[in-house]
PDB file of C-alpha atoms in Angstrom:
ATOM      1  CA  MET A   1     117.122  29.311 110.033  1.00 59.00           C
ATOM      2  CA  THR A   2     116.362  25.942 108.008  1.00 64.00           C
ATOM      3  CA  GLY A   3     112.703  26.461 108.848  1.00 73.00           C
ATOM      4  CA  LEU A   4     113.376  30.113 108.022  1.00 78.00           C
ATOM      5  CA  PHE A   5     114.669  29.048 104.542  1.00 80.00           C
ATOM      6  CA  ALA A   6     112.035  26.306 103.792  1.00 81.00           C
ATOM      7  CA  LEU A   7     108.936  28.977 104.486  1.00 80.00           C
ATOM      8  CA  CYS A   8     110.873  32.030 102.146  1.00 82.00           C
ATOM      9  CA  ARG A   9     111.535  28.919  98.996  1.00 83.00           C
ATOM     10  CA  ARG A  10     107.571  27.824  99.476  1.00 82.00           C
ATOM     11  CA  ASN A  11     106.319  31.777  99.284  1.00 80.00           C
ATOM     12  CA  VAL A  12     108.351  32.359  96.372  1.00 83.00           C
ATOM     13  CA  LYS A  13     107.306  29.322  94.508  1.00 81.00           C
ATOM     14  CA  LEU A  14     103.737  30.067  95.269  1.00 79.00           C
ATOM     15  CA  TYR A  15     103.843  33.594  94.258  1.00 78.00           C
ATOM     16  CA  PHE A  16     105.532  32.546  90.758  1.00 77.00           C
ATOM     17  CA  LYS A  17     103.179  29.374  90.434  1.00 76.00           C
ATOM     18  CA  ASP A  18     100.066  31.744  90.605  1.00 69.00           C
ATOM     19  CA  ARG A  19      99.952  33.169  87.471  1.00 66.00           C
ATOM     20  CA  GLY A  20      97.371  35.855  88.039  1.00 64.00           C
ATOM     21  CA  MET A  21      99.515  37.418  90.979  1.00 62.00           C
ATOM     22  CA  PHE A  22     102.710  37.114  88.796  1.00 63.00           C
ATOM     23  CA  PHE A  23     101.580  38.331  85.464  1.00 66.00           C
ATOM     24  CA  SER A  24      99.694  41.432  87.483  1.00 63.00           C
ATOM     25  CA  SER A  25     103.055  42.403  89.421  1.00 64.00           C
ATOM     26  CA  LEU A  26     105.153  41.611  85.978  1.00 65.00           C
ATOM     27  CA  ILE A  27     102.923  43.506  83.555  1.00 66.00           C
ATOM     28  CA  THR A  28     102.783  46.911  86.042  1.00 65.00           C
ATOM     29  CA  PRO A  29     106.057  48.271  84.819  1.00 69.00           C
ATOM     30  CA  VAL A  30     105.908  46.908  81.412  1.00 70.00           C
ATOM     31  CA  ILE A  31     102.356  48.769  81.288  1.00 71.00           C
ATOM     32  CA  LEU A  32     104.110  51.924  82.603  1.00 68.00           C
ATOM     33  CA  LEU A  33     106.165  52.173  80.348  1.00 69.00           C
ATOM     34  CA  VAL A  34     104.350  51.656  77.466  1.00 74.00           C
ATOM     35  CA  LEU A  35     102.259  54.411  78.944  1.00 71.00           C
ATOM     36  CA  TYR A  36     105.090  56.698  79.598  1.00 70.00           C
ATOM     37  CA  VAL A  37     106.302  56.394  76.206  1.00 70.00           C
ATOM     38  CA  THR A  38     103.007  56.594  74.404  1.00 74.00           C
ATOM     39  CA  PHE A  39     101.498  59.708  76.645  1.00 71.00           C
ATOM     40  CA  LEU A  40     104.274  61.298  78.801  1.00 70.00           C
ATOM     41  CA  LYS A  41     107.321  61.140  76.502  1.00 73.00           C
ATOM     42  CA  LYS A  42     105.884  64.156  74.268  1.00 73.00           C
ATOM     43  CA  VAL A  43     104.615  66.046  77.289  1.00 73.00           C
ATOM     44  CA  TYR A  44     108.404  65.841  78.808  1.00 72.00           C
ATOM     45  CA  ASP A  45     110.008  66.375  75.595  1.00 76.00           C
ATOM     46  CA  ASP A  46     107.727  69.992  74.906  1.00 73.00           C
ATOM     47  CA  SER A  47     108.363  70.970  78.513  1.00 72.00           C
ATOM     48  CA  PHE A  48     112.636  70.385  78.268  1.00 72.00           C
ATOM     49  CA  ARG A  49     112.172  72.065  74.938  1.00 73.00           C
ATOM     50  CA  SER A  50     110.079  75.063  75.869  1.00 73.00           C
ATOM     51  CA  ALA A  51     112.402  75.588  78.951  1.00 67.00           C
ATOM     52  CA  LEU A  52     115.613  75.798  77.301  1.00 68.00           C
ATOM     53  CA  ALA A  53     113.853  78.120  74.242  1.00 68.00           C
ATOM     54  CA  ALA A  54     112.944  80.193  77.411  1.00 66.00           C
ATOM     55  CA  ALA A  55     116.542  80.532  78.146  1.00 62.00           C
ATOM     56  CA  GLY A  56     117.740  80.875  74.529  1.00 65.00           C
ATOM     57  CA  ALA A  57     119.871  77.533  74.731  1.00 64.00           C
ATOM     58  CA  ALA A  58     120.394  74.904  72.034  1.00 66.00           C
ATOM     59  CA  VAL A  59     121.283  71.167  72.707  1.00 68.00           C
ATOM     60  CA  SER A  60     121.278  68.165  70.659  1.00 73.00           C
ATOM     61  CA  ASP A  61     118.096  65.578  70.188  1.00 74.00           C
ATOM     62  CA  ALA A  62     120.446  63.174  71.988  1.00 78.00           C
ATOM     63  CA  VAL A  63     120.803  64.872  74.777  1.00 80.00           C
ATOM     64  CA  ILE A  64     117.029  65.928  75.218  1.00 80.00           C
ATOM     65  CA  ASN A  65     116.200  62.503  74.819  1.00 82.00           C
ATOM     66  CA  GLY A  66     118.531  61.216  77.595  1.00 84.00           C
ATOM     67  CA  CYS A  67     117.021  63.874  79.838  1.00 85.00           C
ATOM     68  CA  VAL A  68     113.168  62.535  78.768  1.00 84.00           C
ATOM     69  CA  GLY A  69     114.576  58.799  78.723  1.00 86.00           C
ATOM     70  CA  GLY A  70     116.196  59.135  82.236  1.00 88.00           C
ATOM     71  CA  GLN A  71     112.870  61.118  83.855  1.00 86.00           C
ATOM     72  CA  LEU A  72     110.530  58.423  82.262  1.00 85.00           C
ATOM     73  CA  VAL A  73     112.550  55.548  84.101  1.00 88.00           C
ATOM     74  CA  SER A  74     113.269  57.105  87.027  1.00 90.00           C
ATOM     75  CA  SER A  75     109.393  57.599  87.234  1.00 87.00           C
ATOM     76  CA  LEU A  76     108.650  53.776  86.266  1.00 86.00           C
ATOM     77  CA  LEU A  77     110.856  52.448  88.854  1.00 91.00           C
ATOM     78  CA  ALA A  78     110.202  54.725  91.604  1.00 91.00           C
ATOM     79  CA  VAL A  79     106.685  53.402  91.001  1.00 89.00           C
ATOM     80  CA  SER A  80     107.010  49.646  90.344  1.00 88.00           C
ATOM     81  CA  CYS A  81     109.897  48.946  93.478  1.00 90.00           C
ATOM     82  CA  VAL A  82     106.969  50.150  95.725  1.00 91.00           C
ATOM     83  CA  THR A  83     103.593  48.613  94.130  1.00 87.00           C
ATOM     84  CA  VAL A  84     105.095  45.207  92.810  1.00 87.00           C
ATOM     85  CA  ALA A  85     105.845  44.861  96.539  1.00 88.00           C
ATOM     86  CA  PHE A  86     102.417  45.166  98.015  1.00 87.00           C
ATOM     87  CA  CYS A  87     101.264  42.747  95.020  1.00 82.00           C
ATOM     88  CA  SER A  88     104.079  40.069  95.920  1.00 82.00           C
ATOM     89  CA  ASN A  89     102.931  40.590  99.325  1.00 84.00           C
ATOM     90  CA  LEU A  90      99.602  39.527  99.149  1.00 82.00           C
ATOM     91  CA  LEU A  91     100.162  36.042  99.823  1.00 80.00           C
ATOM     92  CA  MET A  92     100.589  37.047 103.654  1.00 83.00           C
ATOM     93  CA  ILE A  93      96.801  37.811 103.235  1.00 82.00           C
ATOM     94  CA  ARG A  94      95.915  34.750 100.732  1.00 82.00           C
ATOM     95  CA  ASP A  95      97.320  32.188 103.262  1.00 78.00           C
ATOM     96  CA  LYS A  96      94.827  33.896 105.933  1.00 79.00           C
ATOM     97  CA  THR A  97      91.888  33.513 103.751  1.00 77.00           C
ATOM     98  CA  SER A  98      92.741  30.119 102.482  1.00 76.00           C
ATOM     99  CA  GLY A  99      93.670  28.633 106.140  1.00 74.00           C
ATOM    100  CA  ALA A 100      97.209  27.839 105.065  1.00 68.00           C
ATOM    101  CA  ARG A 101      98.062  30.334 107.938  1.00 69.00           C
ATOM    102  CA  HIS A 102      96.481  28.405 110.606  1.00 67.00           C
ATOM    103  CA  ASP A 103      98.253  25.084 109.306  1.00 65.00           C
ATOM    104  CA  LEU A 104     101.421  26.502 109.492  1.00 67.00           C
ATOM    105  CA  THR A 105     100.955  28.002 113.169  1.00 63.00           C
ATOM    106  CA  VAL A 106     100.106  24.643 114.246  1.00 63.00           C
ATOM    107  CA  THR A 107     103.432  23.431 113.807  1.00 64.00           C
ATOM    108  CA  PRO A 108     106.410  24.555 115.764  1.00 65.00           C
ATOM    109  CA  VAL A 109     107.109  27.362 113.480  1.00 69.00           C
ATOM    110  CA  ARG A 110     107.033  30.616 115.373  1.00 74.00           C
ATOM    111  CA  TYR A 111     104.856  33.535 114.370  1.00 72.00           C
ATOM    112  CA  CYS A 112     108.293  35.899 113.897  1.00 77.00           C
ATOM    113  CA  THR A 113     109.863  33.323 111.979  1.00 78.00           C
ATOM    114  CA  LEU A 114     106.749  33.039 109.781  1.00 80.00           C
ATOM    115  CA  GLY A 115     106.187  37.030 109.555  1.00 79.00           C
ATOM    116  CA  LEU A 116     109.796  36.915 108.349  1.00 84.00           C
ATOM    117  CA  SER A 117     109.307  34.556 105.639  1.00 85.00           C
ATOM    118  CA  TYR A 118     106.658  36.779 104.240  1.00 85.00           C
ATOM    119  CA  CYS A 119     108.750  39.979 104.287  1.00 89.00           C
ATOM    120  CA  LEU A 120     111.836  38.101 103.090  1.00 89.00           C
ATOM    121  CA  SER A 121     110.181  35.881 100.330  1.00 89.00           C
ATOM    122  CA  SER A 122     108.192  39.168  99.008  1.00 89.00           C
ATOM    123  CA  LEU A 123     111.561  40.882  98.965  1.00 92.00           C
ATOM    124  CA  VAL A 124     113.050  38.241  96.393  1.00 91.00           C
ATOM    125  CA  SER A 125     110.313  38.356  94.407  1.00 88.00           C
ATOM    126  CA  THR A 126     109.724  41.959  94.134  1.00 90.00           C
ATOM    127  CA  LEU A 127     113.790  42.178  93.295  1.00 92.00           C
ATOM    128  CA  ILE A 128     113.430  39.729  90.323  1.00 89.00           C
ATOM    129  CA  ILE A 129     110.635  41.720  89.194  1.00 87.00           C
ATOM    130  CA  GLY A 130     112.543  44.956  89.414  1.00 89.00           C
ATOM    131  CA  PHE A 131     115.459  44.343  87.997  1.00 92.00           C
ATOM    132  CA  ALA A 132     113.656  42.793  84.985  1.00 86.00           C
ATOM    133  CA  ALA A 133     112.454  46.227  84.884  1.00 86.00           C
ATOM    134  CA  LEU A 134     115.222  47.822  85.156  1.00 91.00           C
ATOM    135  CA  ALA A 135     116.687  45.876  82.300  1.00 91.00           C
ATOM    136  CA  ALA A 136     114.189  47.002  80.098  1.00 85.00           C
ATOM    137  CA  CYS A 137     114.357  50.739  81.460  1.00 87.00           C
ATOM    138  CA  LEU A 138     118.208  50.467  80.322  1.00 90.00           C
ATOM    139  CA  GLY A 139     117.333  49.083  76.770  1.00 90.00           C
ATOM    140  CA  TYR A 140     115.175  51.716  76.554  1.00 86.00           C
ATOM    141  CA  LEU A 141     117.339  54.215  77.437  1.00 88.00           C
ATOM    142  CA  GLY A 142     119.836  52.689  74.799  1.00 89.00           C
ATOM    143  CA  MET A 143     117.388  53.249  72.523  1.00 87.00           C
ATOM    144  CA  VAL A 144     116.532  56.843  72.475  1.00 83.00           C
ATOM    145  CA  GLY A 145     119.583  58.258  74.024  1.00 81.00           C
ATOM    146  CA  TRP A 146     122.349  56.478  76.584  1.00 85.00           C
ATOM    147  CA  CYS A 147     123.733  59.196  78.973  1.00 87.00           C
ATOM    148  CA  LEU A 148     124.861  56.976  81.587  1.00 90.00           C
ATOM    149  CA  SER A 149     128.094  56.027  83.126  1.00 91.00           C
ATOM    150  CA  ALA A 150     129.065  52.713  84.879  1.00 92.00           C
ATOM    151  CA  ALA A 151     128.732  54.777  88.058  1.00 94.00           C
ATOM    152  CA  ASP A 152     125.334  55.886  87.284  1.00 94.00           C
ATOM    153  CA  ALA A 153     124.057  52.210  86.336  1.00 94.00           C
ATOM    154  CA  ALA A 154     125.255  50.833  89.344  1.00 95.00           C
ATOM    155  CA  LEU A 155     123.891  53.494  91.491  1.00 95.00           C
ATOM    156  CA  LEU A 156     120.453  52.864  89.982  1.00 95.00           C
ATOM    157  CA  CYS A 157     120.707  49.483  90.649  1.00 95.00           C
ATOM    158  CA  LEU A 158     121.441  50.158  94.740  1.00 96.00           C
ATOM    159  CA  ASP A 159     118.448  52.643  94.353  1.00 96.00           C
ATOM    160  CA  VAL A 160     116.450  49.755  92.990  1.00 96.00           C
ATOM    161  CA  ILE A 161     117.360  47.643  95.871  1.00 96.00           C
ATOM    162  CA  LEU A 162     116.856  50.341  98.493  1.00 96.00           C
ATOM    163  CA  LEU A 163     113.667  51.284  97.325  1.00 96.00           C
ATOM    164  CA  THR A 164     112.451  47.679  96.938  1.00 95.00           C
ATOM    165  CA  VAL A 165     113.410  47.282 100.514  1.00 96.00           C
ATOM    166  CA  PHE A 166     111.386  50.296 101.655  1.00 96.00           C
ATOM    167  CA  GLY A 167     108.669  49.088  99.654  1.00 94.00           C
ATOM    168  CA  THR A 168     108.535  45.290 101.407  1.00 94.00           C
ATOM    169  CA  ALA A 169     109.060  46.635 104.487  1.00 94.00           C
ATOM    170  CA  LEU A 170     105.882  49.324 104.092  1.00 93.00           C
ATOM    171  CA  SER A 171     103.887  46.694 102.490  1.00 91.00           C
ATOM    172  CA  SER A 172     104.562  44.422 105.211  1.00 90.00           C
ATOM    173  CA  CYS A 173     103.035  46.661 107.821  1.00 91.00           C
ATOM    174  CA  VAL A 174     100.275  47.491 106.034  1.00 90.00           C
ATOM    175  CA  ASN A 175      99.406  43.916 104.867  1.00 88.00           C
ATOM    176  CA  PHE A 176      99.947  42.366 108.730  1.00 86.00           C
ATOM    177  CA  PHE A 177      96.346  44.364 109.814  1.00 86.00           C
ATOM    178  CA  LEU A 178      94.494  42.997 106.502  1.00 83.00           C
ATOM    179  CA  SER A 179      92.340  39.246 106.512  1.00 80.00           C
ATOM    180  CA  THR A 180      90.556  39.455 103.610  1.00 82.00           C
ATOM    181  CA  ASP A 181      90.858  39.421  99.950  1.00 76.00           C
ATOM    182  CA  GLY A 182      88.587  42.430  99.467  1.00 80.00           C
ATOM    183  CA  GLN A 183      90.703  44.283 101.947  1.00 83.00           C
ATOM    184  CA  ALA A 184      93.651  43.709  99.910  1.00 80.00           C
ATOM    185  CA  SER A 185      92.377  44.519  96.739  1.00 77.00           C
ATOM    186  CA  ALA A 186      91.140  47.844  98.030  1.00 82.00           C
ATOM    187  CA  VAL A 187      94.685  48.500  99.756  1.00 84.00           C
ATOM    188  CA  GLY A 188      96.290  47.870  96.313  1.00 76.00           C
ATOM    189  CA  THR A 189      93.986  49.832  94.293  1.00 76.00           C
ATOM    190  CA  ILE A 190      94.855  52.890  96.499  1.00 83.00           C
ATOM    191  CA  ILE A 191      98.472  52.330  96.577  1.00 83.00           C
ATOM    192  CA  SER A 192      98.728  51.852  92.442  1.00 74.00           C
ATOM    193  CA  ALA A 193      96.368  54.875  92.051  1.00 74.00           C
ATOM    194  CA  GLY A 194      97.951  57.711  94.358  1.00 83.00           C
ATOM    195  CA  TYR A 195     101.538  56.583  95.300  1.00 87.00           C
ATOM    196  CA  GLY A 196     102.903  57.736  91.701  1.00 82.00           C
ATOM    197  CA  PHE A 197     101.485  61.188  92.893  1.00 85.00           C
ATOM    198  CA  ILE A 198     102.714  61.660  96.282  1.00 87.00           C
ATOM    199  CA  CYS A 199     105.882  60.238  95.531  1.00 88.00           C
ATOM    200  CA  GLY A 200     106.654  62.780  92.563  1.00 85.00           C
ATOM    201  CA  ALA A 201     106.925  60.109  90.097  1.00 82.00           C
ATOM    202  CA  TYR A 202     104.061  61.071  87.649  1.00 80.00           C
ATOM    203  CA  MET A 203     103.971  64.968  88.233  1.00 82.00           C
ATOM    204  CA  PRO A 204     107.269  66.628  89.854  1.00 85.00           C
ATOM    205  CA  ILE A 205     106.595  67.898  93.287  1.00 88.00           C
ATOM    206  CA  SER A 206     107.825  71.017  92.414  1.00 83.00           C
ATOM    207  CA  ASN A 207     104.362  71.701  90.452  1.00 82.00           C
ATOM    208  CA  PHE A 208     102.584  71.255  93.498  1.00 86.00           C
ATOM    209  CA  GLY A 209     101.471  74.095  95.736  1.00 85.00           C
ATOM    210  CA  ASP A 210     103.909  75.293  98.544  1.00 87.00           C
ATOM    211  CA  GLY A 211     102.095  73.566 101.325  1.00 88.00           C
ATOM    212  CA  LEU A 212     101.714  70.232  99.762  1.00 88.00           C
ATOM    213  CA  GLN A 213     105.438  70.449  98.844  1.00 88.00           C
ATOM    214  CA  LYS A 214     106.086  70.568 102.680  1.00 89.00           C
ATOM    215  CA  VAL A 215     103.707  67.776 102.973  1.00 90.00           C
ATOM    216  CA  LEU A 216     105.297  65.853 100.923  1.00 89.00           C
ATOM    217  CA  SER A 217     108.851  66.234 101.876  1.00 89.00           C
ATOM    218  CA  PHE A 218     108.166  64.245 105.039  1.00 90.00           C
ATOM    219  CA  LEU A 219     107.538  61.024 103.098  1.00 91.00           C
ATOM    220  CA  PRO A 220     110.359  58.676 102.305  1.00 93.00           C
ATOM    221  CA  GLY A 221     109.404  57.829  98.784  1.00 92.00           C
ATOM    222  CA  THR A 222     109.891  61.175  97.571  1.00 93.00           C
ATOM    223  CA  TYR A 223     113.474  61.338  98.179  1.00 95.00           C
ATOM    224  CA  GLY A 224     113.791  57.700  96.789  1.00 94.00           C
ATOM    225  CA  THR A 225     112.267  59.192  93.452  1.00 94.00           C
ATOM    226  CA  SER A 226     114.928  61.816  93.715  1.00 94.00           C
ATOM    227  CA  LEU A 227     117.513  59.610  93.904  1.00 95.00           C
ATOM    228  CA  LEU A 228     116.524  57.780  90.996  1.00 95.00           C
ATOM    229  CA  ARG A 229     115.937  60.954  88.945  1.00 93.00           C
ATOM    230  CA  ASN A 230     119.823  62.101  89.897  1.00 94.00           C
ATOM    231  CA  HIS A 231     121.324  58.682  89.121  1.00 95.00           C
ATOM    232  CA  ALA A 232     119.122  58.425  85.867  1.00 93.00           C
ATOM    233  CA  MET A 233     119.685  62.244  84.435  1.00 91.00           C
ATOM    234  CA  ARG A 234     122.873  63.202  85.586  1.00 92.00           C
ATOM    235  CA  GLY A 235     125.119  62.296  82.454  1.00 90.00           C
ATOM    236  CA  ALA A 236     122.464  64.129  80.501  1.00 88.00           C
ATOM    237  CA  PHE A 237     123.224  67.356  82.860  1.00 88.00           C
ATOM    238  CA  GLU A 238     126.802  66.854  82.217  1.00 89.00           C
ATOM    239  CA  LYS A 239     126.535  66.831  78.590  1.00 86.00           C
ATOM    240  CA  MET A 240     124.488  69.896  78.854  1.00 83.00           C
ATOM    241  CA  ARG A 241     127.194  71.619  80.589  1.00 83.00           C
ATOM    242  CA  ALA A 242     129.889  70.235  78.240  1.00 83.00           C
ATOM    243  CA  GLU A 243     128.078  72.139  75.376  1.00 78.00           C
ATOM    244  CA  GLY A 244     127.932  75.599  77.109  1.00 76.00           C
ATOM    245  CA  PHE A 245     124.702  75.661  79.205  1.00 76.00           C
ATOM    246  CA  PRO A 246     124.673  78.347  81.964  1.00 78.00           C
ATOM    247  CA  GLN A 247     124.845  76.598  85.112  1.00 82.00           C
ATOM    248  CA  GLU A 248     121.579  78.605  86.275  1.00 82.00           C
ATOM    249  CA  VAL A 249     119.898  76.864  83.486  1.00 79.00           C
ATOM    250  CA  VAL A 250     120.913  73.543  84.084  1.00 82.00           C
ATOM    251  CA  GLU A 251     119.845  73.746  88.022  1.00 85.00           C
ATOM    252  CA  GLY A 252     116.315  75.530  86.920  1.00 83.00           C
ATOM    253  CA  ILE A 253     116.010  72.091  84.964  1.00 83.00           C
ATOM    254  CA  ARG A 254     117.346  69.863  88.351  1.00 88.00           C
ATOM    255  CA  ASP A 255     114.838  71.773  90.493  1.00 88.00           C
ATOM    256  CA  SER A 256     111.544  71.405  87.778  1.00 84.00           C
ATOM    257  CA  VAL A 257     112.300  67.802  87.796  1.00 86.00           C
ATOM    258  CA  ASP A 258     112.785  67.030  91.438  1.00 89.00           C
ATOM    259  CA  CYS A 259     116.484  66.291  91.278  1.00 91.00           C
ATOM    260  CA  ASN A 260     117.203  69.202  93.660  1.00 91.00           C
ATOM    261  CA  LEU A 261     114.495  68.687  96.683  1.00 92.00           C
ATOM    262  CA  TYR A 262     113.944  71.160  99.408  1.00 90.00           C
ATOM    263  CA  PHE A 263     112.765  70.719 102.907  1.00 90.00           C
ATOM    264  CA  PHE A 264     111.318  73.912 104.308  1.00 85.00           C
ATOM    265  CA  GLY A 265     113.589  76.156 101.925  1.00 83.00           C
ATOM    266  CA  ASN A 266     116.838  74.114 102.413  1.00 89.00           C
ATOM    267  CA  GLU A 267     118.424  71.555 100.189  1.00 91.00           C
ATOM    268  CA  VAL A 268     118.825  68.196 100.828  1.00 93.00           C
ATOM    269  CA  SER A 269     121.657  66.579  99.829  1.00 94.00           C
ATOM    270  CA  ILE A 270     122.151  63.102  98.364  1.00 94.00           C
ATOM    271  CA  GLY A 271     123.611  61.593 101.450  1.00 94.00           C
ATOM    272  CA  ALA A 272     120.845  62.715 103.295  1.00 95.00           C
ATOM    273  CA  MET A 273     118.537  61.345 100.904  1.00 96.00           C
ATOM    274  CA  TYR A 274     120.111  57.949 101.464  1.00 96.00           C
ATOM    275  CA  GLY A 275     119.966  58.458 105.292  1.00 96.00           C
ATOM    276  CA  ILE A 276     116.326  58.995 104.980  1.00 95.00           C
ATOM    277  CA  LEU A 277     115.664  56.148 102.872  1.00 95.00           C
ATOM    278  CA  ILE A 278     117.899  53.937 105.156  1.00 96.00           C
ATOM    279  CA  GLY A 279     116.228  55.006 108.302  1.00 96.00           C
ATOM    280  CA  SER A 280     112.596  54.592 107.274  1.00 96.00           C
ATOM    281  CA  ILE A 281     113.731  51.007 106.347  1.00 96.00           C
ATOM    282  CA  VAL A 282     115.113  50.379 109.634  1.00 96.00           C
ATOM    283  CA  LEU A 283     111.890  51.932 111.482  1.00 96.00           C
ATOM    284  CA  LEU A 284     109.581  50.200 108.959  1.00 95.00           C
ATOM    285  CA  THR A 285     110.943  46.715 109.892  1.00 93.00           C
ATOM    286  CA  ALA A 286     111.390  47.306 113.503  1.00 94.00           C
ATOM    287  CA  VAL A 287     107.657  48.027 113.449  1.00 94.00           C
ATOM    288  CA  TYR A 288     106.682  45.070 111.182  1.00 91.00           C
ATOM    289  CA  ALA A 289     109.081  43.016 113.744  1.00 89.00           C
ATOM    290  CA  GLY A 290     107.465  44.431 117.147  1.00 90.00           C
ATOM    291  CA  MET A 291     103.971  43.729 115.476  1.00 88.00           C
ATOM    292  CA  ASN A 292     104.998  40.062 114.793  1.00 84.00           C
ATOM    293  CA  ILE A 293     106.470  39.641 118.350  1.00 84.00           C
ATOM    294  CA  LEU A 294     103.288  41.397 119.969  1.00 86.00           C
ATOM    295  CA  SER A 295     101.202  39.125 118.190  1.00 78.00           C
ATOM    296  CA  GLU A 296     103.092  35.739 118.865  1.00 72.00           C
ATOM    297  CA  LYS A 297     102.744  37.047 122.468  1.00 75.00           C
ATOM    298  CA  ARG A 298      98.971  37.283 122.141  1.00 76.00           C
ATOM    299  CA  GLN A 299      98.611  33.925 120.714  1.00 68.00           C
ATOM    300  CA  GLY A 300     100.732  31.869 123.343  1.00 59.00           C
TER     301      GLY A 300
END
């Protein structure tokens, strides 16, 4: 246990000492927030207003800002929790290319302990960045239109933790097979560019075709995004109902922004979303542990 703690502390220190790796991770959520506010806020705003106008309903600007802000921050957090995990987990590959991993394996440290240290240190580093991003998002919501309750804010923290653990487990499994900086750069680029689309962060899954919606409903990240959406926007929907909105209008908006997800026509409950996300974390962790055990046996 002492060796594991020492390795984790070493990895976290190296991550925060590497300014290029650290700032590339930190700047990701900041850039996303700026891009969302600059380009997507007006798109989301117009989409909400047109949907309300079609339904013949009127709502205050504060509620619309709360809805749009909730959709923006949930999208940002859904992407950042996973993409930052891939950045912070690059130390696993860097140790291979620099020869540091070989030096560590010469010592009595077991392969499984070394593999676990990469995963845990990546989790700690990503959580630090994730909660910094969450604080920035909550500050943004406070400026544009605060609709969150204390319970919603607490559940957002839980969602960030679970999605970060998922991203760390996924990146650990993927990065385990990479051995060069070029491979790491290629995978990082693919994840950064594509993950936001397949998890429904950049564009709601409800806007995709039926076939693609069914395919994406098998991906755990989709449900992580929906959990963030539900908790970031629940207060705004409650205010809509309090202002006399018809329930069918509210449910239509919830469907359009993926607060309601459907698996082959069946609505997925919040509890089921948590079950899918936690189950995928357990599965990925077991796969990563199995890969380290097999590697240790081969080296032995």
